[in-house]
């Protein structure tokens, strides 16, 4: 079984992605989630995740900063970035830091499922984790065929590991 970490401050996005993964991959993925990059970083110090799907713009620690820490610690996770913004600067930064791909919201379900199917044979087992010191150095920054549900309230206002 492979581990996948979903990181987004919108609980509706996390729930939707979980549903898609469960429906299309059954027991292939163990799914964890975090409501921002800071919570994800904490999980990454405890466990290795084969795939990380992360939003780019989140409170506390954004997706690009999280990807930078993953890259710096040479964690072999496959990172897929999500964003509601078609911004060349974000795309370039994500790819430069080693992101596998960059998906725009609303997420095309078939593209997402196809991407995960292609990734499965390439996934590597590892015991690599983010070094605990990285958590201490993070500063708080605010910043049909498709799946995109608007959140009624920001997820990050609630307790965030789950």
PDB file of C-alpha atoms in Angstrom, residues 21-85:
ATOM      1  CA  UNK A  21      -8.843   8.220  -4.835  1.00  0.00           C
ATOM      2  CA  UNK A  22     -10.982   5.747  -2.860  1.00  0.00           C
ATOM      3  CA  UNK A  23     -13.349   5.202  -5.789  1.00  0.00           C
ATOM      4  CA  UNK A  24     -10.617   4.648  -8.381  1.00  0.00           C
ATOM      5  CA  UNK A  25      -7.822   3.038  -6.382  1.00  0.00           C
ATOM      6  CA  UNK A  26      -9.531   1.097  -3.591  1.00  0.00           C
ATOM      7  CA  UNK A  27      -6.884  -0.091  -1.164  1.00  0.00           C
ATOM      8  CA  UNK A  28      -3.835   1.011  -3.181  1.00  0.00           C
ATOM      9  CA  UNK A  29      -3.444   4.275  -1.234  1.00  0.00           C
ATOM     10  CA  UNK A  30      -3.571   5.030   2.483  1.00  0.00           C
ATOM     11  CA  UNK A  31      -4.779   8.629   2.572  1.00  0.00           C
ATOM     12  CA  UNK A  32      -3.742  11.298   5.080  1.00  0.00           C
ATOM     13  CA  UNK A  33      -4.483  15.003   4.973  1.00  0.00           C
ATOM     14  CA  UNK A  34      -3.328  18.318   6.362  1.00  0.00           C
ATOM     15  CA  UNK A  35      -4.987  21.730   6.224  1.00  0.00           C
ATOM     16  CA  UNK A  36      -1.814  23.707   5.479  1.00  0.00           C
ATOM     17  CA  UNK A  37       1.875  23.298   4.770  1.00  0.00           C
ATOM     18  CA  UNK A  38       2.849  23.608   8.408  1.00  0.00           C
ATOM     19  CA  UNK A  39       0.591  20.696   9.413  1.00  0.00           C
ATOM     20  CA  UNK A  40       1.883  18.711   6.427  1.00  0.00           C
ATOM     21  CA  UNK A  41       5.463  19.373   7.491  1.00  0.00           C
ATOM     22  CA  UNK A  42       4.718  17.915  10.909  1.00  0.00           C
ATOM     23  CA  UNK A  43       3.309  14.768   9.281  1.00  0.00           C
ATOM     24  CA  UNK A  44       6.344  14.543   6.993  1.00  0.00           C
ATOM     25  CA  UNK A  45       8.650  14.387  10.030  1.00  0.00           C
ATOM     26  CA  UNK A  46       6.761  11.303  11.234  1.00  0.00           C
ATOM     27  CA  UNK A  47       6.016   9.372   8.051  1.00  0.00           C
ATOM     28  CA  UNK A  48       7.117   8.940   4.447  1.00  0.00           C
ATOM     29  CA  UNK A  49       4.485   9.652   1.793  1.00  0.00           C
ATOM     30  CA  UNK A  50       4.899   8.285  -1.723  1.00  0.00           C
ATOM     31  CA  UNK A  51       2.693  11.015  -3.209  1.00  0.00           C
ATOM     32  CA  UNK A  52       1.955  14.510  -1.928  1.00  0.00           C
ATOM     33  CA  UNK A  53      -0.807  16.570  -3.514  1.00  0.00           C
ATOM     34  CA  UNK A  54      -0.515  20.127  -2.253  1.00  0.00           C
ATOM     35  CA  UNK A  55      -2.279  23.408  -2.829  1.00  0.00           C
ATOM     36  CA  UNK A  56       0.089  26.293  -3.479  1.00  0.00           C
ATOM     37  CA  UNK A  57      -1.571  29.149  -1.571  1.00  0.00           C
ATOM     38  CA  UNK A  58      -2.246  28.268   2.073  1.00  0.00           C
ATOM     39  CA  UNK A  59      -1.838  29.947   5.444  1.00  0.00           C
ATOM     40  CA  UNK A  60       1.169  29.340   7.721  1.00  0.00           C
ATOM     41  CA  UNK A  61       3.336  27.596   5.097  1.00  0.00           C
ATOM     42  CA  UNK A  62       2.536  27.731   1.399  1.00  0.00           C
ATOM     43  CA  UNK A  63       2.929  24.827  -1.013  1.00  0.00           C
ATOM     44  CA  UNK A  64       6.038  26.220  -2.726  1.00  0.00           C
ATOM     45  CA  UNK A  65       7.824  26.570   0.639  1.00  0.00           C
ATOM     46  CA  UNK A  66       6.757  23.032   1.570  1.00  0.00           C
ATOM     47  CA  UNK A  67       8.079  21.738  -1.761  1.00  0.00           C
ATOM     48  CA  UNK A  68      11.333  23.610  -1.162  1.00  0.00           C
ATOM     49  CA  UNK A  69      11.800  21.835   2.200  1.00  0.00           C
ATOM     50  CA  UNK A  70      10.981  18.446   0.647  1.00  0.00           C
ATOM     51  CA  UNK A  71      13.504  19.091  -2.120  1.00  0.00           C
ATOM     52  CA  UNK A  72      16.164  20.360   0.308  1.00  0.00           C
ATOM     53  CA  UNK A  73      15.865  17.186   2.420  1.00  0.00           C
ATOM     54  CA  UNK A  74      16.008  14.988  -0.728  1.00  0.00           C
ATOM     55  CA  UNK A  75      12.672  13.321   0.053  1.00  0.00           C
ATOM     56  CA  UNK A  76      11.807  11.107  -2.972  1.00  0.00           C
ATOM     57  CA  UNK A  77       8.050  11.755  -2.745  1.00  0.00           C
ATOM     58  CA  UNK A  78       6.213  12.590  -5.959  1.00  0.00           C
ATOM     59  CA  UNK A  79       4.723  16.057  -5.472  1.00  0.00           C
ATOM     60  CA  UNK A  80       1.727  17.287  -7.451  1.00  0.00           C
ATOM     61  CA  UNK A  81       0.863  20.944  -6.959  1.00  0.00           C
ATOM     62  CA  UNK A  82      -2.721  22.257  -7.096  1.00  0.00           C
ATOM     63  CA  UNK A  83      -3.740  25.835  -7.630  1.00  0.00           C
ATOM     64  CA  UNK A  84      -6.683  27.962  -8.577  1.00  0.00           C
ATOM     65  CA  UNK A  85      -4.209  30.354 -10.198  1.00  0.00           C
TER      66      UNK A  85
END
